[in-house]
CSV table of C-alpha atoms in Angstrom, one decimal:
chain,number,residue,atom,x,y,z
A,1,MET,CA,-49.2,30.5,-8.5
A,2,GLU,CA,-47.7,30.9,-12.0
A,3,PHE,CA,-45.3,27.9,-11.7
A,4,LEU,CA,-48.3,25.5,-11.2
A,5,PHE,CA,-48.9,25.7,-15.0
A,6,ALA,CA,-45.4,25.6,-16.4
A,7,ASP,CA,-44.7,23.0,-19.1
A,8,ASP,CA,-42.1,20.3,-18.4
A,9,ASP,CA,-39.4,19.4,-20.9
A,10,PRO,CA,-40.4,16.2,-22.8
A,11,VAL,CA,-38.4,13.1,-22.0
A,12,MET,CA,-37.6,10.7,-24.8
A,13,PRO,CA,-38.0,6.9,-24.1
A,14,ASP,CA,-34.4,6.0,-24.5
A,15,LYS,CA,-33.2,8.9,-22.4
A,16,ALA,CA,-35.7,8.0,-19.7
A,17,ALA,CA,-34.5,4.4,-19.7
A,18,ALA,CA,-30.9,5.6,-19.3
A,19,SER,CA,-31.8,8.1,-16.5
A,20,ARG,CA,-33.6,5.4,-14.5
A,21,ASN,CA,-30.2,3.6,-14.2
A,22,ALA,CA,-28.3,6.7,-13.3
A,23,PRO,CA,-27.9,8.0,-9.7
A,24,THR,CA,-30.3,10.8,-8.8
A,25,TRP,CA,-29.6,14.3,-7.6
A,26,LYS,CA,-31.0,14.7,-4.1
A,27,MET,CA,-32.9,17.9,-3.3
A,28,LEU,CA,-34.4,18.7,0.2
A,29,VAL,CA,-37.5,20.9,0.5
A,30,VAL,CA,-38.1,22.1,4.0
A,31,ASP,CA,-41.4,23.9,4.5
A,32,ASP,CA,-44.3,23.7,7.0
A,33,ASP,CA,-46.8,24.3,4.2
A,34,PRO,CA,-47.6,20.9,2.5
A,35,GLU,CA,-49.1,22.7,-0.5
A,36,VAL,CA,-45.8,24.5,-1.1
A,37,VAL,CA,-43.9,21.1,-1.0
A,38,ALA,CA,-46.5,19.6,-3.4
A,39,VAL,CA,-46.3,22.5,-5.8
A,40,THR,CA,-42.5,22.3,-5.8
A,41,ARG,CA,-42.6,18.6,-6.7
A,42,LEU,CA,-45.0,19.4,-9.5
A,43,ALA,CA,-42.9,22.2,-10.9
A,44,LEU,CA,-39.8,20.0,-11.0
A,45,SER,CA,-41.5,16.9,-12.3
A,46,GLY,CA,-39.4,15.4,-15.1
A,47,PHE,CA,-36.4,17.7,-14.3
A,48,GLU,CA,-33.0,16.3,-15.3
A,49,PHE,CA,-29.5,17.5,-15.2
A,50,LEU,CA,-26.6,15.7,-16.9
A,51,GLY,CA,-28.9,12.7,-17.6
A,52,ARG,CA,-29.8,12.4,-13.9
A,53,LYS,CA,-33.2,12.9,-12.4
A,54,VAL,CA,-33.9,14.8,-9.2
A,55,GLU,CA,-35.1,13.0,-6.1
A,56,ILE,CA,-37.1,15.4,-3.9
A,57,LEU,CA,-37.0,14.8,-0.1
A,58,SER,CA,-39.3,16.8,2.1
A,59,ALA,CA,-39.5,17.9,5.7
A,60,HIS,CA,-42.1,20.1,7.5
A,61,SER,CA,-39.9,21.6,10.2
A,62,GLY,CA,-36.4,22.5,11.0
A,63,ILE,CA,-36.1,19.5,13.3
A,64,GLU,CA,-37.2,17.1,10.6
A,65,GLY,CA,-34.7,18.8,8.2
A,66,ARG,CA,-31.9,18.0,10.7
A,67,GLU,CA,-32.9,14.4,10.8
A,68,ILE,CA,-32.8,14.1,7.0
A,69,PHE,CA,-29.4,15.8,6.8
A,70,ASN,CA,-28.1,13.3,9.4
A,71,ARG,CA,-29.6,10.4,7.3
A,72,GLU,CA,-28.7,11.7,3.8
A,73,PRO,CA,-25.2,13.0,3.5
A,74,GLU,CA,-25.3,13.7,-0.3
A,75,ILE,CA,-28.0,16.3,-0.6
A,76,ALA,CA,-27.1,18.6,-3.5
A,77,VAL,CA,-29.6,21.4,-3.0
A,78,ALA,CA,-31.7,22.4,0.0
A,79,LEU,CA,-34.7,24.8,-0.4
A,80,ILE,CA,-35.5,26.0,3.2
A,81,ASP,CA,-38.4,28.1,4.5
A,82,VAL,CA,-37.3,30.6,7.1
A,83,VAL,CA,-40.4,30.7,9.3
A,84,MET,CA,-41.7,27.3,10.4
A,85,GLU,CA,-42.0,26.1,14.0
A,86,SER,CA,-40.3,29.3,15.0
A,87,GLU,CA,-39.6,32.6,13.3
A,88,ASP,CA,-35.9,31.6,12.7
A,89,ALA,CA,-36.3,27.8,12.4
A,90,GLY,CA,-34.9,27.9,8.8
A,91,LEU,CA,-31.9,30.1,9.9
A,92,LYS,CA,-31.1,27.6,12.7
A,93,LEU,CA,-31.2,24.8,10.2
A,94,VAL,CA,-28.7,26.6,8.0
A,95,GLU,CA,-26.4,27.1,10.9
A,96,TYR,CA,-26.8,23.4,11.9
A,97,ILE,CA,-25.9,22.3,8.3
A,98,ARG,CA,-22.9,24.6,7.9
A,99,VAL,CA,-21.5,24.6,11.5
A,100,GLN,CA,-22.4,21.4,13.3
A,101,CYS,CA,-22.5,19.1,10.2
A,102,ALA,CA,-19.5,21.0,8.6
A,103,ASN,CA,-21.4,20.6,5.3
A,104,HIS,CA,-20.2,23.3,2.9
A,105,THR,CA,-21.1,21.3,-0.2
A,106,THR,CA,-24.9,21.4,-0.2
A,107,ARG,CA,-26.2,24.5,-2.0
A,108,VAL,CA,-28.7,26.2,0.3
A,109,TYR,CA,-31.5,28.5,-0.8
A,110,LEU,CA,-33.8,30.2,1.7
A,111,ARG,CA,-37.3,31.3,0.8
A,112,THR,CA,-39.9,33.0,2.8
A,113,GLY,CA,-43.4,34.2,2.6
A,114,GLN,CA,-42.8,36.7,5.4
A,115,PRO,CA,-39.7,38.7,4.4
A,116,GLY,CA,-40.0,41.2,7.2
A,117,HIS,CA,-39.0,38.6,9.8
A,118,ALA,CA,-35.6,38.2,8.4
A,119,PRO,CA,-34.2,41.1,6.3
A,120,VAL,CA,-32.5,39.9,3.1
A,121,ASP,CA,-29.3,42.0,3.6
A,122,ARG,CA,-28.7,40.7,7.1
A,123,VAL,CA,-29.4,37.0,6.2
A,124,ILE,CA,-27.2,37.0,3.1
A,125,ARG,CA,-24.4,38.7,5.1
A,126,GLU,CA,-24.6,36.5,8.3
A,127,TYR,CA,-25.5,33.1,6.9
A,128,ASP,CA,-23.7,30.8,4.4
A,129,ILE,CA,-26.4,30.6,1.8
A,130,ASP,CA,-26.5,30.8,-2.0
A,131,ASP,CA,-29.6,33.0,-2.3
A,132,TYR,CA,-32.7,34.2,-0.5
A,133,LYS,CA,-36.0,34.4,-2.3
A,134,GLU,CA,-39.6,35.3,-1.6
A,135,LYS,CA,-42.0,32.5,-2.4
A,136,THR,CA,-43.9,34.8,-4.8
A,137,GLU,CA,-40.7,35.2,-6.8
A,138,LEU,CA,-40.2,31.5,-7.6
A,139,THR,CA,-42.1,30.9,-10.7
A,140,ALA,CA,-41.7,27.4,-12.3
A,141,GLN,CA,-39.0,28.7,-14.7
A,142,LYS,CA,-37.1,30.6,-11.9
A,143,LEU,CA,-37.3,27.5,-9.7
A,144,ARG,CA,-35.8,25.4,-12.5
A,145,THR,CA,-33.1,28.1,-13.2
A,146,LEU,CA,-32.2,28.1,-9.5
A,147,LEU,CA,-31.9,24.3,-9.5
A,148,TYR,CA,-29.7,24.3,-12.6
A,149,SER,CA,-27.5,26.8,-11.0
A,150,GLY,CA,-27.4,24.9,-7.7
A,151,LEU,CA,-26.6,21.6,-9.3
A,152,ARG,CA,-23.8,23.0,-11.4
A,153,ALA,CA,-22.3,24.6,-8.3
A,154,TYR,CA,-22.7,21.3,-6.3
A,155,ARG,CA,-21.1,19.3,-9.2
A,156,ASP,CA,-18.1,21.7,-9.4
A,157,ILE,CA,-17.6,21.7,-5.6
A,158,THR,CA,-17.8,17.9,-5.3
A,159,THR,CA,-15.5,17.5,-8.3
A,160,ILE,CA,-12.9,19.8,-6.6
A,161,SER,CA,-13.4,17.9,-3.4
A,162,ARG,CA,-12.9,14.5,-5.1
A,163,GLN,CA,-9.8,15.8,-6.8
A,164,ARG,CA,-8.4,17.1,-3.5
A,165,ASP,CA,-9.2,13.8,-1.8
A,166,GLY,CA,-7.7,11.9,-4.7
A,167,MET,CA,-4.5,13.9,-4.4
A,168,ARG,CA,-4.4,13.2,-0.7
A,169,ARG,CA,-4.8,9.5,-1.4
A,170,VAL,CA,-2.1,9.6,-4.1
A,171,ILE,CA,0.3,11.2,-1.7
A,172,LEU,CA,-0.5,8.7,1.1
A,173,ALA,CA,-0.3,5.7,-1.3
A,174,THR,CA,3.0,7.0,-2.7
A,175,SER,CA,4.4,7.4,0.8
A,176,ASP,CA,3.4,3.8,1.6
A,177,ILE,CA,5.3,2.4,-1.4
A,178,LEU,CA,8.3,4.6,-0.6
A,179,ARG,CA,8.6,2.7,2.7
A,180,THR,CA,9.1,-0.6,0.8
A,181,GLY,CA,12.6,-1.9,0.5
A,182,SER,CA,12.5,-4.4,-2.4
A,183,LEU,CA,11.0,-4.7,-5.8
A,184,ARG,CA,8.7,-7.5,-4.7
A,185,GLU,CA,7.4,-5.5,-1.7
A,186,PHE,CA,7.1,-2.5,-4.0
A,187,ALA,CA,5.0,-4.4,-6.5
A,188,SER,CA,2.7,-5.8,-3.8
A,189,ALA,CA,2.2,-2.4,-2.3
A,190,VAL,CA,1.4,-0.9,-5.7
A,191,LEU,CA,-1.3,-3.4,-6.3
A,192,GLY,CA,-2.8,-2.8,-2.8
A,193,GLN,CA,-2.7,0.9,-3.0
A,194,LEU,CA,-4.0,1.1,-6.6
A,195,THR,CA,-7.1,-0.9,-5.8
A,196,ASP,CA,-7.7,1.2,-2.7
A,197,LEU,CA,-7.0,4.4,-4.6
A,198,LEU,CA,-9.8,3.7,-7.0
A,199,GLY,CA,-12.1,1.9,-4.6
A,200,LEU,CA,-11.8,-1.2,-6.6
A,201,ASN,CA,-11.8,-4.9,-5.6
A,202,ASP,CA,-10.5,-6.2,-8.9
A,203,SER,CA,-7.7,-8.4,-10.1
A,204,ALA,CA,-4.3,-7.0,-10.9
A,205,ILE,CA,-0.8,-8.2,-11.9
A,206,TYR,CA,2.6,-6.4,-11.9
A,207,CYS,CA,5.3,-7.5,-14.3
A,208,LEU,CA,8.9,-6.4,-14.9
A,209,VAL,CA,10.5,-6.8,-18.4
A,210,LEU,CA,14.3,-6.7,-18.4
A,211,PRO,CA,16.2,-5.5,-21.5
A,212,ALA,CA,18.0,-7.9,-23.7
A,213,SER,CA,21.8,-8.1,-23.4
A,214,ASP,CA,24.7,-9.8,-25.1
A,215,LYS,CA,24.4,-12.6,-22.5
A,216,SER,CA,20.6,-13.0,-22.3
A,217,PRO,CA,17.5,-12.3,-24.4
A,218,ARG,CA,14.7,-10.0,-23.2
A,219,ALA,CA,13.1,-11.5,-20.2
A,220,ALA,CA,10.0,-10.9,-18.0
A,221,ARG,CA,9.1,-11.8,-14.5
A,222,THR,CA,5.9,-11.3,-12.5
A,223,LEU,CA,6.6,-9.5,-9.2
A,224,ALA,CA,3.1,-9.6,-7.8
A,225,ALA,CA,-0.5,-10.5,-8.5
A,226,SER,CA,-3.9,-10.2,-6.7
A,227,GLY,CA,-7.5,-11.4,-7.0
A,228,SER,CA,-8.2,-14.1,-9.5
A,229,LEU,CA,-4.7,-13.6,-11.0
A,230,VAL,CA,-2.8,-14.5,-7.8
A,231,GLU,CA,-1.9,-17.9,-9.2
A,232,PHE,CA,0.2,-16.2,-11.9
A,233,ALA,CA,2.6,-14.5,-9.4
A,234,ASP,CA,6.3,-15.5,-9.8
A,235,GLN,CA,5.8,-16.4,-13.5
A,236,GLY,CA,8.9,-16.2,-15.6
A,237,ASP,CA,7.6,-14.8,-18.9
A,238,LEU,CA,4.7,-13.2,-20.6
A,239,GLU,CA,3.6,-16.4,-22.4
A,240,SER,CA,2.8,-18.0,-19.1
A,241,LEU,CA,0.1,-15.4,-18.3
A,242,PRO,CA,-3.5,-15.6,-19.6
A,243,PRO,CA,-3.6,-14.9,-23.3
A,244,ALA,CA,-5.7,-11.8,-23.0
A,245,ILE,CA,-3.3,-10.2,-20.5
A,246,SER,CA,-0.2,-11.3,-22.4
A,247,ALA,CA,-1.6,-9.7,-25.5
A,248,ARG,CA,-2.3,-6.4,-23.7
A,249,PHE,CA,1.2,-6.4,-22.2
A,250,LYS,CA,2.7,-7.0,-25.7
A,251,GLU,CA,0.6,-4.2,-27.1
A,252,ALA,CA,1.8,-1.8,-24.4
A,253,LEU,CA,5.4,-2.9,-25.0
A,254,GLN,CA,5.0,-2.4,-28.7
A,255,ARG,CA,3.3,1.0,-28.4
A,256,ARG,CA,5.4,2.0,-25.3
A,257,GLU,CA,2.4,3.7,-23.7
A,258,SER,CA,-0.3,3.0,-21.1
A,259,LEU,CA,-3.5,1.5,-22.4
A,260,HIS,CA,-7.1,2.4,-21.3
A,261,GLY,CA,-9.7,-0.3,-22.1
A,262,GLU,CA,-13.3,-0.7,-21.3
A,263,HIS,CA,-12.5,-3.7,-19.0
A,264,ASP,CA,-8.9,-3.2,-18.1
A,265,TYR,CA,-6.1,-0.7,-17.6
A,266,VAL,CA,-2.4,-1.3,-18.4
A,267,LEU,CA,0.3,1.0,-17.0
A,268,TYR,CA,3.5,1.1,-19.0
A,269,HIS,CA,6.8,2.7,-17.9
A,270,ARG,CA,10.3,2.4,-19.2
A,271,ASN,CA,13.2,3.6,-17.1
A,272,HIS,CA,16.6,5.0,-18.1
A,273,SER,CA,18.2,1.6,-18.0
A,274,GLY,CA,15.7,0.1,-20.4
A,275,GLN,CA,13.7,-1.9,-17.8
A,276,GLU,CA,10.0,-1.8,-18.5
A,277,ASN,CA,7.3,-2.3,-15.9
A,278,LEU,CA,3.8,-3.2,-16.7
A,279,LEU,CA,0.8,-3.1,-14.4
A,280,TYR,CA,-2.5,-4.7,-15.5
A,281,VAL,CA,-5.8,-4.0,-13.7
A,282,GLU,CA,-8.9,-6.0,-14.6
A,283,LEU,CA,-12.0,-3.7,-14.3
A,284,LYS,CA,-15.5,-5.0,-13.8
A,285,THR,CA,-16.9,-1.6,-14.8
A,286,GLU,CA,-15.4,1.2,-16.9
A,287,ILE,CA,-13.7,3.8,-14.8
A,288,GLY,CA,-14.4,7.5,-15.2
A,289,VAL,CA,-12.3,10.4,-16.3
A,290,HIS,CA,-11.5,11.4,-12.7
A,291,GLU,CA,-10.3,7.9,-11.9
A,292,ARG,CA,-8.1,7.8,-15.0
A,293,GLU,CA,-6.5,11.1,-14.0
A,294,LEU,CA,-5.8,9.6,-10.6
A,295,LEU,CA,-4.3,6.5,-12.3
A,296,GLU,CA,-2.0,8.6,-14.4
A,297,LEU,CA,-0.9,10.8,-11.5
A,298,TYR,CA,-0.3,7.7,-9.4
A,299,ALA,CA,1.6,6.1,-12.3
A,300,ILE,CA,4.0,9.0,-12.4
A,301,ASN,CA,4.8,8.5,-8.7
A,302,VAL,CA,5.1,4.7,-9.2
A,303,SER,CA,7.5,5.1,-12.1
A,304,LEU,CA,9.8,7.5,-10.2
A,305,THR,CA,9.8,5.3,-7.1
A,306,PHE,CA,10.5,2.2,-9.3
A,307,GLU,CA,13.6,3.9,-10.8
A,308,ASN,CA,14.9,4.9,-7.4
A,309,LEU,CA,14.2,1.5,-5.9
A,310,THR,CA,15.9,-0.2,-8.8
A,311,VAL,CA,19.0,1.9,-8.1
A,312,LEU,CA,18.8,1.1,-4.4
A,313,GLU,CA,18.5,-2.6,-5.0
A,314,GLU,CA,21.6,-2.5,-7.3
A,315,LEU,CA,23.5,-0.6,-4.5
A,316,GLN,CA,22.3,-3.1,-1.9
A,317,ALA,CA,23.3,-6.0,-4.2
A,318,ALA,CA,26.8,-4.5,-4.6
A,319,GLN,CA,27.0,-4.0,-0.9
A,320,GLY,CA,25.9,-7.6,-0.3
A,321,GLU,CA,28.5,-8.9,-2.7
A,322,VAL,CA,31.3,-7.0,-1.0
A,323,VAL,CA,30.1,-8.3,2.4
A,324,SER,CA,29.9,-11.9,1.1
A,325,LEU,CA,33.4,-11.6,-0.5
A,326,LEU,CA,34.8,-10.4,2.8
A,327,GLY,CA,33.1,-13.3,4.6
A,328,ASP,CA,34.4,-15.7,2.0
A,329,ALA,CA,37.9,-14.4,2.4
A,330,VAL,CA,37.8,-15.2,6.1
A,331,GLU,CA,36.2,-18.6,5.6
A,332,GLN,CA,38.7,-19.7,3.0
A,333,ARG,CA,41.5,-19.5,5.4
A,334,ARG,CA,40.3,-22.8,6.8
A,335,ALA,CA,38.1,-24.2,4.0
A,336,PRO,CA,39.1,-23.0,0.4
A,337,SER,CA,36.2,-22.5,-2.0
A,338,ALA,CA,33.7,-23.1,0.8
A,339,ALA,CA,30.2,-21.5,0.5
A,340,HIS,CA,29.6,-21.6,4.3
A,341,VAL,CA,28.9,-17.9,4.7
A,342,GLU,CA,26.4,-17.8,1.8
A,343,ARG,CA,24.5,-20.8,3.3
A,344,VAL,CA,24.5,-19.2,6.8
A,345,ALA,CA,23.1,-16.0,5.3
A,346,ARG,CA,20.4,-17.8,3.4
A,347,ILE,CA,19.4,-20.0,6.3
A,348,SER,CA,19.4,-17.0,8.7
A,349,HIS,CA,17.1,-15.1,6.3
A,350,ALA,CA,14.7,-18.0,6.0
A,351,LEU,CA,14.7,-18.5,9.7
A,352,ALA,CA,14.0,-14.9,10.4
A,353,LEU,CA,11.0,-14.9,8.1
A,354,SER,CA,9.7,-18.2,9.6
A,355,ILE,CA,9.4,-16.6,13.1
A,356,GLY,CA,7.5,-13.6,11.8
A,357,LEU,CA,10.2,-10.9,11.1
A,358,ASP,CA,9.3,-8.6,8.2
A,359,GLU,CA,11.1,-8.8,4.9
A,360,ARG,CA,13.3,-5.7,5.6
A,361,ALA,CA,14.6,-7.0,9.0
A,362,ALA,CA,15.2,-10.5,7.4
A,363,ARG,CA,17.0,-8.9,4.5
A,364,MET,CA,19.3,-7.0,6.9
A,365,ILE,CA,20.2,-10.2,8.6
A,366,LEU,CA,20.8,-11.7,5.1
A,367,HIS,CA,23.4,-9.0,4.4
A,368,ALA,CA,25.0,-8.9,7.8
A,369,ALA,CA,25.3,-12.7,8.5
A,370,PRO,CA,28.3,-13.4,6.2
A,371,LEU,CA,30.4,-11.3,8.6
A,372,HIS,CA,29.6,-13.3,11.7
A,373,ASP,CA,33.2,-14.7,11.9
A,374,VAL,CA,35.1,-11.8,10.5
A,375,GLY,CA,37.1,-11.5,13.7
A,376,LYS,CA,38.9,-14.7,12.8
A,377,ILE,CA,41.2,-12.6,10.6
A,378,ALA,CA,43.0,-11.9,13.9
A,379,ILE,CA,43.4,-15.6,14.8
A,380,ASP,CA,46.7,-17.3,14.0
A,381,ASP,CA,46.6,-20.1,11.4
A,382,ALA,CA,48.2,-22.5,13.8
A,383,ILE,CA,45.1,-22.2,16.0
A,384,LEU,CA,42.4,-21.7,13.3
A,385,LEU,CA,43.6,-24.7,11.2
A,386,LYS,CA,44.6,-27.0,14.0
A,387,PRO,CA,43.2,-30.5,13.3
A,388,GLY,CA,42.9,-31.6,16.9
A,389,THR,CA,41.4,-30.2,20.1
A,390,LEU,CA,42.6,-26.8,21.2
A,391,ASP,CA,44.4,-26.4,24.5
A,392,PRO,CA,43.1,-23.9,27.1
A,393,GLU,CA,45.4,-21.1,25.9
A,394,GLU,CA,44.5,-21.7,22.2
A,395,TRP,CA,40.8,-21.8,23.1
A,396,ALA,CA,41.1,-18.5,24.9
A,397,ALA,CA,42.7,-17.0,21.9
A,398,MET,CA,40.1,-18.4,19.6
A,399,LYS,CA,37.2,-16.9,21.6
A,400,THR,CA,38.6,-13.4,21.1
A,401,HIS,CA,37.4,-13.4,17.5
A,402,ALA,CA,33.9,-12.5,18.7
A,403,VAL,CA,34.9,-9.2,20.3
A,404,VAL,CA,37.5,-8.4,17.6
A,405,GLY,CA,34.9,-8.8,14.9
A,406,ALA,CA,32.3,-6.8,16.7
A,407,GLU,CA,34.7,-3.9,17.4
A,408,LEU,CA,35.9,-3.9,13.8
A,409,LEU,CA,32.3,-3.8,12.4
A,410,ALA,CA,31.0,-1.3,15.0
A,411,ARG,CA,33.3,1.4,13.5
A,412,SER,CA,30.8,1.8,10.7
A,413,ASP,CA,27.6,3.9,11.2
A,414,ARG,CA,25.8,1.8,8.5
A,415,GLU,CA,22.8,-0.1,9.9
A,416,VAL,CA,23.8,-3.3,8.3
A,417,MET,CA,27.3,-3.1,9.8
A,418,GLN,CA,25.8,-2.3,13.3
A,419,ILE,CA,23.7,-5.5,12.9
A,420,ALA,CA,26.7,-7.4,11.7
A,421,ALA,CA,28.6,-6.2,14.9
A,422,GLN,CA,25.8,-7.5,17.1
A,423,ILE,CA,25.9,-10.9,15.3
A,424,ALA,CA,29.7,-11.1,15.5
A,425,ARG,CA,29.6,-10.4,19.2
A,426,SER,CA,26.7,-12.6,20.2
A,427,HIS,CA,26.5,-15.6,17.9
A,428,HIS,CA,28.5,-17.7,20.4
A,429,GLU,CA,26.4,-16.8,23.4
A,430,HIS,CA,24.2,-19.7,24.6
A,431,TRP,CA,20.5,-19.7,25.6
A,432,ASP,CA,21.5,-21.1,29.1
A,433,GLY,CA,24.2,-18.5,29.7
A,434,SER,CA,27.2,-20.9,29.1
A,435,GLY,CA,28.5,-19.2,26.0
A,436,TYR,CA,31.0,-16.4,25.3
A,437,PRO,CA,32.2,-13.6,25.3
A,438,ALA,CA,29.7,-12.1,27.9
A,439,GLY,CA,27.8,-15.1,29.2
A,440,LEU,CA,24.5,-13.7,28.1
A,441,ALA,CA,21.4,-15.9,28.5
A,442,GLY,CA,17.9,-16.1,27.0
A,443,GLU,CA,16.4,-13.0,25.4
A,444,ALA,CA,19.3,-10.9,26.7
A,445,ILE,CA,21.1,-12.3,23.7
A,446,PRO,CA,20.2,-10.2,20.6
A,447,LEU,CA,17.7,-12.0,18.4
A,448,VAL,CA,20.0,-11.6,15.3
A,449,GLY,CA,22.8,-13.4,17.2
A,450,ARG,CA,20.5,-16.2,18.2
A,451,ILE,CA,19.3,-16.6,14.6
A,452,VAL,CA,22.8,-16.7,13.1
A,453,ALA,CA,24.0,-19.0,15.9
A,454,LEU,CA,21.5,-21.7,15.0
A,455,ALA,CA,22.1,-21.2,11.2
A,456,ASP,CA,25.8,-21.4,11.7
A,457,ALA,CA,25.6,-24.6,13.8
A,458,PHE,CA,23.1,-26.2,11.4
A,459,ASP,CA,25.5,-25.6,8.4
A,460,SER,CA,28.8,-26.3,10.2
A,461,LEU,CA,27.7,-29.7,11.4
A,462,SER,CA,26.9,-30.7,7.9
A,463,THR,CA,30.3,-29.5,6.6
A,464,ALA,CA,33.6,-31.4,7.2
A,465,ARG,CA,36.2,-29.5,9.4
A,466,PRO,CA,39.9,-30.2,10.1
A,467,TYR,CA,38.9,-31.6,13.5
A,468,ARG,CA,35.8,-33.7,12.5
A,469,THR,CA,33.7,-35.2,9.6
A,470,ARG,CA,30.3,-34.2,8.3
A,471,TRP,CA,27.3,-35.2,10.4
A,472,PRO,CA,24.3,-37.0,8.8
A,473,ASP,CA,21.1,-34.9,8.8
A,474,GLU,CA,19.4,-37.2,11.4
A,475,GLU,CA,22.2,-36.7,13.8
A,476,ILE,CA,22.1,-32.9,13.3
A,477,ARG,CA,18.3,-33.0,14.0
A,478,SER,CA,18.9,-35.0,17.2
A,479,TYR,CA,21.6,-32.6,18.3
A,480,LEU,CA,19.5,-29.5,17.7
A,481,GLU,CA,16.6,-31.1,19.6
A,482,ALA,CA,18.9,-31.9,22.6
A,483,GLN,CA,20.4,-28.4,22.6
A,484,SER,CA,17.0,-26.6,22.4
A,485,GLY,CA,16.8,-24.4,25.6
A,486,LYS,CA,20.5,-25.0,26.3
A,487,ARG,CA,22.6,-23.7,23.5
A,488,PHE,CA,19.8,-22.5,21.2
A,489,ASP,CA,16.6,-20.5,21.5
A,490,PRO,CA,13.8,-23.1,21.7
A,491,ARG,CA,11.5,-21.0,19.4
A,492,LEU,CA,14.1,-20.9,16.7
A,493,VAL,CA,14.9,-24.6,17.0
A,494,ALA,CA,11.2,-25.4,16.7
A,495,ALA,CA,10.9,-23.3,13.6
A,496,LEU,CA,13.9,-25.0,11.9
A,497,LEU,CA,12.9,-28.5,12.9
A,498,GLY,CA,9.3,-27.9,12.0
A,499,ASP,CA,10.3,-27.2,8.4
A,500,PHE,CA,13.6,-29.2,8.4
A,501,GLY,CA,13.4,-30.2,4.7
A,502,ARG,CA,13.2,-26.6,3.5
A,503,PHE,CA,16.3,-25.6,5.4
A,504,VAL,CA,18.1,-28.7,4.1
A,505,ALA,CA,17.1,-27.7,0.6
A,506,ILE,CA,18.5,-24.2,1.1
A,507,ARG,CA,21.7,-25.6,2.3
A,508,GLU,CA,22.0,-28.0,-0.7
A,509,ARG,CA,21.5,-25.1,-3.2
A,510,PHE,CA,24.8,-23.6,-2.3
A,511,PRO,CA,27.4,-26.5,-2.2
A,512,ASP,CA,31.1,-26.0,-1.6
A,513,ALA,CA,33.0,-25.7,-4.9
């Protein structure tokens, strides 16, 4: 055969060394004639495409070909004989590849020494193949030409497939970060999705830089970190970061653009309000053009989400301030300048997290808790501020504040207000059923009400009231232990007492003015 004597392209030593380290293109030759397989190997000896050699796999029957396809998912080109153990063994293998394996990426070429068994026109029309050749046609040069063509097609198809898969992963990653509700959650989600998007397991850090104002200079804070950089989470400025990262961040800030390095990537984005967010990814190996394109595409989505989330947080902060102010207005009727509602909200938030609620649920409780006693606006000052014990008629009037507050808050369709209504109605219910207004017991009491009930009691006992003095912390601890399973949810009491010092510290951070 002519192709037995074709010359191979010479391979330079440095090029050969580089190609040894590159992944190979996999080619499968399926033919029941060992000589044909051997000649094919010889003809393609030293063949390279885009700096990568060809690894030739061989099978001597359609059944063996199936086994190899099951074992080797990344075969670029398959050269298949039609007549082997049966007159249509090659055709059955093609059908297996395309239909059962759903493989439409491998470039498939049929060749035959008996063209009468399978007419070319019918085979090309009915089977998903790239070409159909007689064995006598395939000289060494034509075989190489076929392989160049097949590998180019395989490269283009796999590139399109990777881009499509990358787009899908970008969309999924973006949808995940859209479900976050705070900048810190957002930052953590970005780090996780970014490393997953690129198939990396490297270190990363996300930093927010606030614009300077008349009241404060330009400031930075780290929102999240991963890998070997996790110890730098919650840092307050760029100078506290490793010098190399700090320098890269400063370069990005100065140039106002993202930076691609051999060993790192820095995402830069500046929103309309002047806030700049920086994402640093430490790379163990340089990423390719395709991965860079994915990074840039993902960065666009991250930037847009960041801006929207910043606006959302500002709205939530404003809403929280309004709620707190309303709660304060109610509280100040009996204790001017008191920070009771702020402390109850903070303690409730920490308590919710300590029993495993997610950040969003805990934050809802944080925003709703200040309104737990809003119904007291309907209680007469003579009752609310009475220094002594209330008589039965006064006590009956006092207890109405739970229902009044719940009905007032339930008029709103906002989620936070609906939660606040649950809290207002249920935070005086007792675990043993002895509370009011409905005499609910155990888990029939909404969890948000149980949380705020304990936080309210914990803070109230440590605050002087017209009818009693402040309790020492040890007496408060003893009281809560005694009321576990009676007035309060035992699980919540265990969580608070198990980390008593932390809850005391939260309380002390917000003293009465």
